[in-house]
């Protein structure tokens, strides 16, 4: 199932997001053997940053990850050697595209890195403009003028496609996307990690990690889906969606939100590289099962259902029991009803005169025994 990624065709829509899992010759070789359509390198900068100890925090409750990894732990010259190495080895027979993710502290530094990296034979450049760990709340990604300045400089400096990585911490997403378009970007990717403090020990007051970190993993997927849909409503450029992808269904969600490719990142950190090859095989099975022969049949399918708040009709809906429920120990629908419209009298009952049609009980029921009706 071929698709488009920053002005190039890739073999399938499963890609590998930037991260330490794509740093170094051994990891690059392993990533190239997973069958992904493309891989993004860990973010390359001029000077390496130390691998702090510890540098990760993890929530077993929601599978969220905080990292204070900052940028690459390898310097620019090492990256050049490693990328030259994998290309000298003909990428070990892989047809996975290699996109170099880069970041500079100024447009001129980003240009310097891009020009150096292009000589290694990479297929494209991803320009990062946000890092929530080492900066304050104000980031380049939130300023359309600065995004344009950075992106235009890199686009003009290289002769391969350039994508810009969008942050969810952007007040005016359409303006930032339009700045990327104006600058000549060939694609958009997103989202980057989100500034966070994942945990605090309530006995000592100590945070899990000693500084603000980047939040990734499953909990940011809803935010990522929203950002990708917003990007897709603003541009026809190819979009790489990333953030909280754990399964094939999550990748399909991103595609339906408007992405042409879906990137796996933190899940590799948690479960290992095999999650990528499993998703590559799984998405092919999903397409066959649903008789999809072209990704454009489903890409952006969700967008037509998204309306502005003012367009939503105030329809006269109420909850109704569609399948009798006598589970008095569950009572989730009763506990979540602010209107006291749901009760238990041997079985779940709904008082339609009290029900406001909020829909929460429908979502809370683990057995899907409630529905909204007119």
JSON list of N, CA and C in Angstrom, two decimals, residues 55-132:
[
{"chain": "A", "resi": 55, "resn": "UNK", "atom": "N", "xyz": [16.96, 9.25, 32.44]},
{"chain": "A", "resi": 55, "resn": "UNK", "atom": "CA", "xyz": [16.45, 10.17, 31.42]},
{"chain": "A", "resi": 55, "resn": "UNK", "atom": "C", "xyz": [15.02, 9.84, 30.99]},
{"chain": "A", "resi": 56, "resn": "UNK", "atom": "N", "xyz": [14.44, 8.80, 31.57]},
{"chain": "A", "resi": 56, "resn": "UNK", "atom": "CA", "xyz": [13.06, 8.43, 31.24]},
{"chain": "A", "resi": 56, "resn": "UNK", "atom": "C", "xyz": [12.24, 8.27, 32.52]},
{"chain": "A", "resi": 57, "resn": "UNK", "atom": "N", "xyz": [10.97, 8.63, 32.43]},
{"chain": "A", "resi": 57, "resn": "UNK", "atom": "CA", "xyz": [9.98, 8.28, 33.44]},
{"chain": "A", "resi": 57, "resn": "UNK", "atom": "C", "xyz": [8.82, 7.63, 32.70]},
{"chain": "A", "resi": 58, "resn": "UNK", "atom": "N", "xyz": [8.14, 6.70, 33.35]},
{"chain": "A", "resi": 58, "resn": "UNK", "atom": "CA", "xyz": [7.10, 5.92, 32.67]},
{"chain": "A", "resi": 58, "resn": "UNK", "atom": "C", "xyz": [5.92, 5.72, 33.60]},
{"chain": "A", "resi": 59, "resn": "UNK", "atom": "N", "xyz": [4.71, 5.83, 33.06]},
{"chain": "A", "resi": 59, "resn": "UNK", "atom": "CA", "xyz": [3.50, 5.57, 33.82]},
{"chain": "A", "resi": 59, "resn": "UNK", "atom": "C", "xyz": [2.91, 4.24, 33.38]},
{"chain": "A", "resi": 60, "resn": "UNK", "atom": "N", "xyz": [2.87, 3.27, 34.28]},
{"chain": "A", "resi": 60, "resn": "UNK", "atom": "CA", "xyz": [2.26, 1.97, 33.95]},
{"chain": "A", "resi": 60, "resn": "UNK", "atom": "C", "xyz": [0.75, 2.07, 33.88]},
{"chain": "A", "resi": 61, "resn": "UNK", "atom": "N", "xyz": [0.19, 3.19, 34.38]},
{"chain": "A", "resi": 61, "resn": "UNK", "atom": "CA", "xyz": [-1.26, 3.37, 34.37]},
{"chain": "A", "resi": 61, "resn": "UNK", "atom": "C", "xyz": [-1.75, 3.71, 32.97]},
{"chain": "A", "resi": 62, "resn": "UNK", "atom": "N", "xyz": [-1.09, 4.67, 32.30]},
{"chain": "A", "resi": 62, "resn": "UNK", "atom": "CA", "xyz": [-1.58, 5.08, 30.97]},
{"chain": "A", "resi": 62, "resn": "UNK", "atom": "C", "xyz": [-0.52, 4.94, 29.88]},
{"chain": "A", "resi": 63, "resn": "UNK", "atom": "N", "xyz": [0.60, 4.32, 30.19]},
{"chain": "A", "resi": 63, "resn": "UNK", "atom": "CA", "xyz": [1.69, 4.08, 29.23]},
{"chain": "A", "resi": 63, "resn": "UNK", "atom": "C", "xyz": [2.32, 5.37, 28.70]},
{"chain": "A", "resi": 64, "resn": "UNK", "atom": "N", "xyz": [2.21, 6.44, 29.47]},
{"chain": "A", "resi": 64, "resn": "UNK", "atom": "CA", "xyz": [2.85, 7.69, 29.10]},
{"chain": "A", "resi": 64, "resn": "UNK", "atom": "C", "xyz": [4.33, 7.66, 29.44]},
{"chain": "A", "resi": 65, "resn": "UNK", "atom": "N", "xyz": [5.13, 8.32, 28.60]},
{"chain": "A", "resi": 65, "resn": "UNK", "atom": "CA", "xyz": [6.57, 8.37, 28.78]},
{"chain": "A", "resi": 65, "resn": "UNK", "atom": "C", "xyz": [7.02, 9.82, 28.85]},
{"chain": "A", "resi": 66, "resn": "UNK", "atom": "N", "xyz": [7.86, 10.14, 29.82]},
{"chain": "A", "resi": 66, "resn": "UNK", "atom": "CA", "xyz": [8.53, 11.43, 29.84]},
{"chain": "A", "resi": 66, "resn": "UNK", "atom": "C", "xyz": [10.01, 11.20, 29.58]},
{"chain": "A", "resi": 67, "resn": "UNK", "atom": "N", "xyz": [10.61, 12.03, 28.73]},
{"chain": "A", "resi": 67, "resn": "UNK", "atom": "CA", "xyz": [12.04, 11.90, 28.52]},
{"chain": "A", "resi": 67, "resn": "UNK", "atom": "C", "xyz": [12.71, 13.26, 28.62]},
{"chain": "A", "resi": 68, "resn": "UNK", "atom": "N", "xyz": [13.95, 13.26, 29.06]},
{"chain": "A", "resi": 68, "resn": "UNK", "atom": "CA", "xyz": [14.77, 14.47, 29.05]},
{"chain": "A", "resi": 68, "resn": "UNK", "atom": "C", "xyz": [16.00, 14.18, 28.20]},
{"chain": "A", "resi": 69, "resn": "UNK", "atom": "N", "xyz": [15.73, 13.51, 27.07]},
{"chain": "A", "resi": 69, "resn": "UNK", "atom": "CA", "xyz": [16.75, 13.04, 26.15]},
{"chain": "A", "resi": 69, "resn": "UNK", "atom": "C", "xyz": [17.37, 14.19, 25.37]},
{"chain": "A", "resi": 70, "resn": "UNK", "atom": "N", "xyz": [16.64, 15.30, 25.25]},
{"chain": "A", "resi": 70, "resn": "UNK", "atom": "CA", "xyz": [17.05, 16.41, 24.40]},
{"chain": "A", "resi": 70, "resn": "UNK", "atom": "C", "xyz": [17.30, 15.92, 22.97]},
{"chain": "A", "resi": 71, "resn": "UNK", "atom": "N", "xyz": [18.43, 16.22, 22.41]},
{"chain": "A", "resi": 71, "resn": "UNK", "atom": "CA", "xyz": [18.69, 15.87, 21.01]},
{"chain": "A", "resi": 71, "resn": "UNK", "atom": "C", "xyz": [19.59, 14.65, 20.96]},
{"chain": "A", "resi": 72, "resn": "UNK", "atom": "N", "xyz": [20.32, 14.49, 19.88]},
{"chain": "A", "resi": 72, "resn": "UNK", "atom": "CA", "xyz": [21.11, 13.28, 19.68]},
{"chain": "A", "resi": 72, "resn": "UNK", "atom": "C", "xyz": [22.30, 13.19, 20.63]},
{"chain": "A", "resi": 73, "resn": "UNK", "atom": "N", "xyz": [22.61, 11.97, 21.02]},
{"chain": "A", "resi": 73, "resn": "UNK", "atom": "CA", "xyz": [23.80, 11.72, 21.81]},
{"chain": "A", "resi": 73, "resn": "UNK", "atom": "C", "xyz": [25.03, 11.51, 20.95]},
{"chain": "A", "resi": 74, "resn": "UNK", "atom": "N", "xyz": [24.88, 11.66, 19.62]},
{"chain": "A", "resi": 74, "resn": "UNK", "atom": "CA", "xyz": [26.02, 11.54, 18.71]},
{"chain": "A", "resi": 74, "resn": "UNK", "atom": "C", "xyz": [26.27, 12.90, 18.06]},
{"chain": "A", "resi": 75, "resn": "UNK", "atom": "N", "xyz": [27.53, 13.21, 17.81]},
{"chain": "A", "resi": 75, "resn": "UNK", "atom": "CA", "xyz": [27.84, 14.50, 17.19]},
{"chain": "A", "resi": 75, "resn": "UNK", "atom": "C", "xyz": [27.64, 14.43, 15.68]},
{"chain": "A", "resi": 76, "resn": "UNK", "atom": "N", "xyz": [27.70, 15.58, 15.04]},
{"chain": "A", "resi": 76, "resn": "UNK", "atom": "CA", "xyz": [27.40, 15.67, 13.61]},
{"chain": "A", "resi": 76, "resn": "UNK", "atom": "C", "xyz": [28.33, 14.80, 12.78]},
{"chain": "A", "resi": 77, "resn": "UNK", "atom": "N", "xyz": [29.62, 14.80, 13.08]},
{"chain": "A", "resi": 77, "resn": "UNK", "atom": "CA", "xyz": [30.56, 14.01, 12.29]},
{"chain": "A", "resi": 77, "resn": "UNK", "atom": "C", "xyz": [30.27, 12.51, 12.42]},
{"chain": "A", "resi": 78, "resn": "UNK", "atom": "N", "xyz": [29.87, 12.08, 13.61]},
{"chain": "A", "resi": 78, "resn": "UNK", "atom": "CA", "xyz": [29.51, 10.66, 13.79]},
{"chain": "A", "resi": 78, "resn": "UNK", "atom": "C", "xyz": [28.29, 10.32, 12.95]},
{"chain": "A", "resi": 79, "resn": "UNK", "atom": "N", "xyz": [27.31, 11.22, 12.94]},
{"chain": "A", "resi": 79, "resn": "UNK", "atom": "CA", "xyz": [26.11, 11.00, 12.12]},
{"chain": "A", "resi": 79, "resn": "UNK", "atom": "C", "xyz": [26.48, 10.90, 10.64]},
{"chain": "A", "resi": 80, "resn": "UNK", "atom": "N", "xyz": [27.34, 11.76, 10.19]},
{"chain": "A", "resi": 80, "resn": "UNK", "atom": "CA", "xyz": [27.76, 11.71, 8.78]},
{"chain": "A", "resi": 80, "resn": "UNK", "atom": "C", "xyz": [28.42, 10.37, 8.47]},
{"chain": "A", "resi": 81, "resn": "UNK", "atom": "N", "xyz": [29.29, 9.91, 9.36]},
{"chain": "A", "resi": 81, "resn": "UNK", "atom": "CA", "xyz": [29.94, 8.61, 9.16]},
{"chain": "A", "resi": 81, "resn": "UNK", "atom": "C", "xyz": [28.92, 7.48, 9.15]},
{"chain": "A", "resi": 82, "resn": "UNK", "atom": "N", "xyz": [27.97, 7.51, 10.08]},
{"chain": "A", "resi": 82, "resn": "UNK", "atom": "CA", "xyz": [26.99, 6.43, 10.17]},
{"chain": "A", "resi": 82, "resn": "UNK", "atom": "C", "xyz": [26.05, 6.40, 8.97]},
{"chain": "A", "resi": 83, "resn": "UNK", "atom": "N", "xyz": [25.60, 7.56, 8.52]},
{"chain": "A", "resi": 83, "resn": "UNK", "atom": "CA", "xyz": [24.70, 7.62, 7.36]},
{"chain": "A", "resi": 83, "resn": "UNK", "atom": "C", "xyz": [25.43, 7.23, 6.08]},
{"chain": "A", "resi": 84, "resn": "UNK", "atom": "N", "xyz": [26.68, 7.64, 5.97]},
{"chain": "A", "resi": 84, "resn": "UNK", "atom": "CA", "xyz": [27.49, 7.20, 4.82]},
{"chain": "A", "resi": 84, "resn": "UNK", "atom": "C", "xyz": [27.66, 5.68, 4.85]},
{"chain": "A", "resi": 85, "resn": "UNK", "atom": "N", "xyz": [27.84, 5.14, 6.04]},
{"chain": "A", "resi": 85, "resn": "UNK", "atom": "CA", "xyz": [28.04, 3.70, 6.19]},
{"chain": "A", "resi": 85, "resn": "UNK", "atom": "C", "xyz": [26.82, 2.91, 5.70]},
{"chain": "A", "resi": 86, "resn": "UNK", "atom": "N", "xyz": [25.61, 3.30, 6.15]},
{"chain": "A", "resi": 86, "resn": "UNK", "atom": "CA", "xyz": [24.43, 2.52, 5.74]},
{"chain": "A", "resi": 86, "resn": "UNK", "atom": "C", "xyz": [24.16, 2.67, 4.25]},
{"chain": "A", "resi": 87, "resn": "UNK", "atom": "N", "xyz": [24.51, 3.80, 3.67]},
{"chain": "A", "resi": 87, "resn": "UNK", "atom": "CA", "xyz": [24.32, 3.96, 2.23]},
{"chain": "A", "resi": 87, "resn": "UNK", "atom": "C", "xyz": [25.38, 3.20, 1.45]},
{"chain": "A", "resi": 88, "resn": "UNK", "atom": "N", "xyz": [26.62, 3.13, 1.98]},
{"chain": "A", "resi": 88, "resn": "UNK", "atom": "CA", "xyz": [27.66, 2.32, 1.35]},
{"chain": "A", "resi": 88, "resn": "UNK", "atom": "C", "xyz": [27.27, 0.85, 1.35]},
{"chain": "A", "resi": 89, "resn": "UNK", "atom": "N", "xyz": [26.50, 0.45, 2.37]},
{"chain": "A", "resi": 89, "resn": "UNK", "atom": "CA", "xyz": [26.02, -0.93, 2.47]},
{"chain": "A", "resi": 89, "resn": "UNK", "atom": "C", "xyz": [24.70, -1.13, 1.72]},
{"chain": "A", "resi": 90, "resn": "UNK", "atom": "N", "xyz": [24.35, -0.14, 0.88]},
{"chain": "A", "resi": 90, "resn": "UNK", "atom": "CA", "xyz": [23.10, -0.18, 0.11]},
{"chain": "A", "resi": 90, "resn": "UNK", "atom": "C", "xyz": [21.90, -0.40, 1.02]},
{"chain": "A", "resi": 91, "resn": "UNK", "atom": "N", "xyz": [21.98, 0.19, 2.21]},
{"chain": "A", "resi": 91, "resn": "UNK", "atom": "CA", "xyz": [20.91, 0.11, 3.22]},
{"chain": "A", "resi": 91, "resn": "UNK", "atom": "C", "xyz": [20.52, -1.33, 3.52]},
{"chain": "A", "resi": 92, "resn": "UNK", "atom": "N", "xyz": [21.46, -2.24, 3.35]},
{"chain": "A", "resi": 92, "resn": "UNK", "atom": "CA", "xyz": [21.26, -3.65, 3.69]},
{"chain": "A", "resi": 92, "resn": "UNK", "atom": "C", "xyz": [20.09, -4.26, 2.91]},
{"chain": "A", "resi": 93, "resn": "UNK", "atom": "N", "xyz": [19.89, -3.75, 1.69]},
{"chain": "A", "resi": 93, "resn": "UNK", "atom": "CA", "xyz": [18.84, -4.29, 0.82]},
{"chain": "A", "resi": 93, "resn": "UNK", "atom": "C", "xyz": [17.45, -3.78, 1.12]},
{"chain": "A", "resi": 94, "resn": "UNK", "atom": "N", "xyz": [17.32, -2.84, 2.04]},
{"chain": "A", "resi": 94, "resn": "UNK", "atom": "CA", "xyz": [16.02, -2.32, 2.43]},
{"chain": "A", "resi": 94, "resn": "UNK", "atom": "C", "xyz": [15.56, -1.21, 1.47]},
{"chain": "A", "resi": 95, "resn": "UNK", "atom": "N", "xyz": [14.24, -1.14, 1.24]},
{"chain": "A", "resi": 95, "resn": "UNK", "atom": "CA", "xyz": [13.71, -0.03, 0.44]},
{"chain": "A", "resi": 95, "resn": "UNK", "atom": "C", "xyz": [13.11, 1.06, 1.34]},
{"chain": "A", "resi": 96, "resn": "UNK", "atom": "N", "xyz": [13.38, 0.96, 2.63]},
{"chain": "A", "resi": 96, "resn": "UNK", "atom": "CA", "xyz": [12.92, 1.98, 3.58]},
{"chain": "A", "resi": 96, "resn": "UNK", "atom": "C", "xyz": [13.63, 3.31, 3.30]},
{"chain": "A", "resi": 97, "resn": "UNK", "atom": "N", "xyz": [12.85, 4.37, 3.15]},
{"chain": "A", "resi": 97, "resn": "UNK", "atom": "CA", "xyz": [13.43, 5.69, 2.94]},
{"chain": "A", "resi": 97, "resn": "UNK", "atom": "C", "xyz": [14.05, 6.21, 4.24]},
{"chain": "A", "resi": 98, "resn": "UNK", "atom": "N", "xyz": [15.13, 6.94, 4.12]},
{"chain": "A", "resi": 98, "resn": "UNK", "atom": "CA", "xyz": [15.81, 7.50, 5.29]},
{"chain": "A", "resi": 98, "resn": "UNK", "atom": "C", "xyz": [15.66, 9.02, 5.29]},
{"chain": "A", "resi": 99, "resn": "UNK", "atom": "N", "xyz": [15.00, 9.52, 6.33]},
{"chain": "A", "resi": 99, "resn": "UNK", "atom": "CA", "xyz": [14.79, 10.95, 6.49]},
{"chain": "A", "resi": 99, "resn": "UNK", "atom": "C", "xyz": [15.62, 11.42, 7.68]},
{"chain": "A", "resi": 100, "resn": "UNK", "atom": "N", "xyz": [16.47, 12.40, 7.46]},
{"chain": "A", "resi": 100, "resn": "UNK", "atom": "CA", "xyz": [17.30, 12.93, 8.54]},
{"chain": "A", "resi": 100, "resn": "UNK", "atom": "C", "xyz": [16.54, 14.02, 9.28]},
{"chain": "A", "resi": 101, "resn": "UNK", "atom": "N", "xyz": [16.28, 13.79, 10.56]},
{"chain": "A", "resi": 101, "resn": "UNK", "atom": "CA", "xyz": [15.64, 14.80, 11.39]},
{"chain": "A", "resi": 101, "resn": "UNK", "atom": "C", "xyz": [16.73, 15.70, 11.95]},
{"chain": "A", "resi": 102, "resn": "UNK", "atom": "N", "xyz": [16.61, 17.01, 11.74]},
{"chain": "A", "resi": 102, "resn": "UNK", "atom": "CA", "xyz": [17.66, 17.93, 12.19]},
{"chain": "A", "resi": 102, "resn": "UNK", "atom": "C", "xyz": [17.05, 19.08, 12.99]},
{"chain": "A", "resi": 103, "resn": "UNK", "atom": "N", "xyz": [17.89, 19.75, 13.75]},
{"chain": "A", "resi": 103, "resn": "UNK", "atom": "CA", "xyz": [17.46, 20.94, 14.49]},
{"chain": "A", "resi": 103, "resn": "UNK", "atom": "C", "xyz": [18.66, 21.85, 14.70]},
{"chain": "A", "resi": 104, "resn": "UNK", "atom": "N", "xyz": [18.45, 23.15, 14.52]},
{"chain": "A", "resi": 104, "resn": "UNK", "atom": "CA", "xyz": [19.50, 24.12, 14.75]},
{"chain": "A", "resi": 104, "resn": "UNK", "atom": "C", "xyz": [19.00, 25.23, 15.66]},
{"chain": "A", "resi": 105, "resn": "UNK", "atom": "N", "xyz": [19.92, 25.90, 16.33]},
{"chain": "A", "resi": 105, "resn": "UNK", "atom": "CA", "xyz": [19.54, 27.00, 17.22]},
{"chain": "A", "resi": 105, "resn": "UNK", "atom": "C", "xyz": [19.28, 28.29, 16.46]},
{"chain": "A", "resi": 106, "resn": "UNK", "atom": "N", "xyz": [19.57, 28.28, 15.16]},
{"chain": "A", "resi": 106, "resn": "UNK", "atom": "CA", "xyz": [19.31, 29.42, 14.29]},
{"chain": "A", "resi": 106, "resn": "UNK", "atom": "C", "xyz": [19.11, 28.89, 12.88]},
{"chain": "A", "resi": 107, "resn": "UNK", "atom": "N", "xyz": [18.51, 29.68, 11.99]},
{"chain": "A", "resi": 107, "resn": "UNK", "atom": "CA", "xyz": [18.36, 29.22, 10.60]},
{"chain": "A", "resi": 107, "resn": "UNK", "atom": "C", "xyz": [19.70, 28.87, 9.96]},
{"chain": "A", "resi": 108, "resn": "UNK", "atom": "N", "xyz": [20.73, 29.66, 10.23]},
{"chain": "A", "resi": 108, "resn": "UNK", "atom": "CA", "xyz": [22.03, 29.40, 9.62]},
{"chain": "A", "resi": 108, "resn": "UNK", "atom": "C", "xyz": [22.63, 28.09, 10.12]},
{"chain": "A", "resi": 109, "resn": "UNK", "atom": "N", "xyz": [22.43, 27.78, 11.41]},
{"chain": "A", "resi": 109, "resn": "UNK", "atom": "CA", "xyz": [22.94, 26.51, 11.93]},
{"chain": "A", "resi": 109, "resn": "UNK", "atom": "C", "xyz": [22.17, 25.33, 11.33]},
{"chain": "A", "resi": 110, "resn": "UNK", "atom": "N", "xyz": [20.86, 25.47, 11.19]},
{"chain": "A", "resi": 110, "resn": "UNK", "atom": "CA", "xyz": [20.06, 24.42, 10.56]},
{"chain": "A", "resi": 110, "resn": "UNK", "atom": "C", "xyz": [20.52, 24.19, 9.12]},
{"chain": "A", "resi": 111, "resn": "UNK", "atom": "N", "xyz": [20.82, 25.27, 8.41]},
{"chain": "A", "resi": 111, "resn": "UNK", "atom": "CA", "xyz": [21.32, 25.15, 7.04]},
{"chain": "A", "resi": 111, "resn": "UNK", "atom": "C", "xyz": [22.66, 24.42, 7.02]},
{"chain": "A", "resi": 112, "resn": "UNK", "atom": "N", "xyz": [23.53, 24.76, 7.93]},
{"chain": "A", "resi": 112, "resn": "UNK", "atom": "CA", "xyz": [24.85, 24.12, 8.01]},
{"chain": "A", "resi": 112, "resn": "UNK", "atom": "C", "xyz": [24.70, 22.61, 8.19]},
{"chain": "A", "resi": 113, "resn": "UNK", "atom": "N", "xyz": [23.84, 22.20, 9.12]},
{"chain": "A", "resi": 113, "resn": "UNK", "atom": "CA", "xyz": [23.63, 20.77, 9.38]},
{"chain": "A", "resi": 113, "resn": "UNK", "atom": "C", "xyz": [23.01, 20.11, 8.15]},
{"chain": "A", "resi": 114, "resn": "UNK", "atom": "N", "xyz": [22.01, 20.74, 7.56]},
{"chain": "A", "resi": 114, "resn": "UNK", "atom": "CA", "xyz": [21.32, 20.16, 6.41]},
{"chain": "A", "resi": 114, "resn": "UNK", "atom": "C", "xyz": [22.28, 19.93, 5.25]},
{"chain": "A", "resi": 115, "resn": "UNK", "atom": "N", "xyz": [23.11, 20.90, 4.95]},
{"chain": "A", "resi": 115, "resn": "UNK", "atom": "CA", "xyz": [24.05, 20.77, 3.84]},
{"chain": "A", "resi": 115, "resn": "UNK", "atom": "C", "xyz": [25.05, 19.64, 4.07]},
{"chain": "A", "resi": 116, "resn": "UNK", "atom": "N", "xyz": [25.47, 19.48, 5.31]},
{"chain": "A", "resi": 116, "resn": "UNK", "atom": "CA", "xyz": [26.38, 18.39, 5.64]},
{"chain": "A", "resi": 116, "resn": "UNK", "atom": "C", "xyz": [25.71, 17.02, 5.48]},
{"chain": "A", "resi": 117, "resn": "UNK", "atom": "N", "xyz": [24.49, 16.94, 5.98]},
{"chain": "A", "resi": 117, "resn": "UNK", "atom": "CA", "xyz": [23.77, 15.67, 6.00]},
{"chain": "A", "resi": 117, "resn": "UNK", "atom": "C", "xyz": [23.33, 15.25, 4.60]},
{"chain": "A", "resi": 118, "resn": "UNK", "atom": "N", "xyz": [22.96, 16.19, 3.76]},
{"chain": "A", "resi": 118, "resn": "UNK", "atom": "CA", "xyz": [22.50, 15.87, 2.40]},
{"chain": "A", "resi": 118, "resn": "UNK", "atom": "C", "xyz": [23.56, 15.08, 1.64]},
{"chain": "A", "resi": 119, "resn": "UNK", "atom": "N", "xyz": [24.81, 15.36, 1.89]},
{"chain": "A", "resi": 119, "resn": "UNK", "atom": "CA", "xyz": [25.90, 14.69, 1.17]},
{"chain": "A", "resi": 119, "resn": "UNK", "atom": "C", "xyz": [25.99, 13.20, 1.47]},
{"chain": "A", "resi": 120, "resn": "UNK", "atom": "N", "xyz": [25.31, 12.74, 2.52]},
{"chain": "A", "resi": 120, "resn": "UNK", "atom": "CA", "xyz": [25.34, 11.32, 2.86]},
{"chain": "A", "resi": 120, "resn": "UNK", "atom": "C", "xyz": [24.36, 10.50, 2.03]},
{"chain": "A", "resi": 121, "resn": "UNK", "atom": "N", "xyz": [23.49, 11.16, 1.28]},
{"chain": "A", "resi": 121, "resn": "UNK", "atom": "CA", "xyz": [22.55, 10.44, 0.44]},
{"chain": "A", "resi": 121, "resn": "UNK", "atom": "C", "xyz": [21.20, 10.15, 1.07]},
{"chain": "A", "resi": 122, "resn": "UNK", "atom": "N", "xyz": [20.86, 10.87, 2.13]},
{"chain": "A", "resi": 122, "resn": "UNK", "atom": "CA", "xyz": [19.53, 10.68, 2.72]},
{"chain": "A", "resi": 122, "resn": "UNK", "atom": "C", "xyz": [18.46, 11.13, 1.73]},
{"chain": "A", "resi": 123, "resn": "UNK", "atom": "N", "xyz": [17.24, 10.63, 1.91]},
{"chain": "A", "resi": 123, "resn": "UNK", "atom": "CA", "xyz": [16.16, 10.92, 0.96]},
{"chain": "A", "resi": 123, "resn": "UNK", "atom": "C", "xyz": [15.43, 12.22, 1.25]},
{"chain": "A", "resi": 124, "resn": "UNK", "atom": "N", "xyz": [15.49, 12.69, 2.48]},
{"chain": "A", "resi": 124, "resn": "UNK", "atom": "CA", "xyz": [14.77, 13.90, 2.84]},
{"chain": "A", "resi": 124, "resn": "UNK", "atom": "C", "xyz": [15.26, 14.44, 4.16]},
{"chain": "A", "resi": 125, "resn": "UNK", "atom": "N", "xyz": [14.80, 15.65, 4.47]},
{"chain": "A", "resi": 125, "resn": "UNK", "atom": "CA", "xyz": [15.14, 16.33, 5.72]},
{"chain": "A", "resi": 125, "resn": "UNK", "atom": "C", "xyz": [13.85, 16.62, 6.48]},
{"chain": "A", "resi": 126, "resn": "UNK", "atom": "N", "xyz": [13.84, 16.32, 7.79]},
{"chain": "A", "resi": 126, "resn": "UNK", "atom": "CA", "xyz": [12.78, 16.80, 8.66]},
{"chain": "A", "resi": 126, "resn": "UNK", "atom": "C", "xyz": [13.37, 17.89, 9.54]},
{"chain": "A", "resi": 127, "resn": "UNK", "atom": "N", "xyz": [12.79, 19.07, 9.48]},
{"chain": "A", "resi": 127, "resn": "UNK", "atom": "CA", "xyz": [13.27, 20.20, 10.27]},
{"chain": "A", "resi": 127, "resn": "UNK", "atom": "C", "xyz": [12.47, 20.31, 11.55]},
{"chain": "A", "resi": 128, "resn": "UNK", "atom": "N", "xyz": [13.13, 20.08, 12.68]},
{"chain": "A", "resi": 128, "resn": "UNK", "atom": "CA", "xyz": [12.47, 20.24, 13.97]},
{"chain": "A", "resi": 128, "resn": "UNK", "atom": "C", "xyz": [12.55, 21.67, 14.43]},
{"chain": "A", "resi": 129, "resn": "UNK", "atom": "N", "xyz": [11.47, 22.19, 14.97]},
{"chain": "A", "resi": 129, "resn": "UNK", "atom": "CA", "xyz": [11.44, 23.58, 15.44]},
{"chain": "A", "resi": 129, "resn": "UNK", "atom": "C", "xyz": [10.91, 23.67, 16.87]},
{"chain": "A", "resi": 130, "resn": "UNK", "atom": "N", "xyz": [10.87, 22.53, 17.58]},
{"chain": "A", "resi": 130, "resn": "UNK", "atom": "CA", "xyz": [10.37, 22.54, 18.95]},
{"chain": "A", "resi": 130, "resn": "UNK", "atom": "C", "xyz": [11.04, 21.44, 19.75]},
{"chain": "A", "resi": 131, "resn": "UNK", "atom": "N", "xyz": [11.45, 21.76, 20.95]},
{"chain": "A", "resi": 131, "resn": "UNK", "atom": "CA", "xyz": [11.95, 20.77, 21.89]},
{"chain": "A", "resi": 131, "resn": "UNK", "atom": "C", "xyz": [11.55, 21.21, 23.28]},
{"chain": "A", "resi": 132, "resn": "UNK", "atom": "N", "xyz": [10.54, 20.58, 23.88]},
{"chain": "A", "resi": 132, "resn": "UNK", "atom": "CA", "xyz": [10.01, 21.07, 25.16]},
{"chain": "A", "resi": 132, "resn": "UNK", "atom": "C", "xyz": [10.92, 20.85, 26.36]}
]
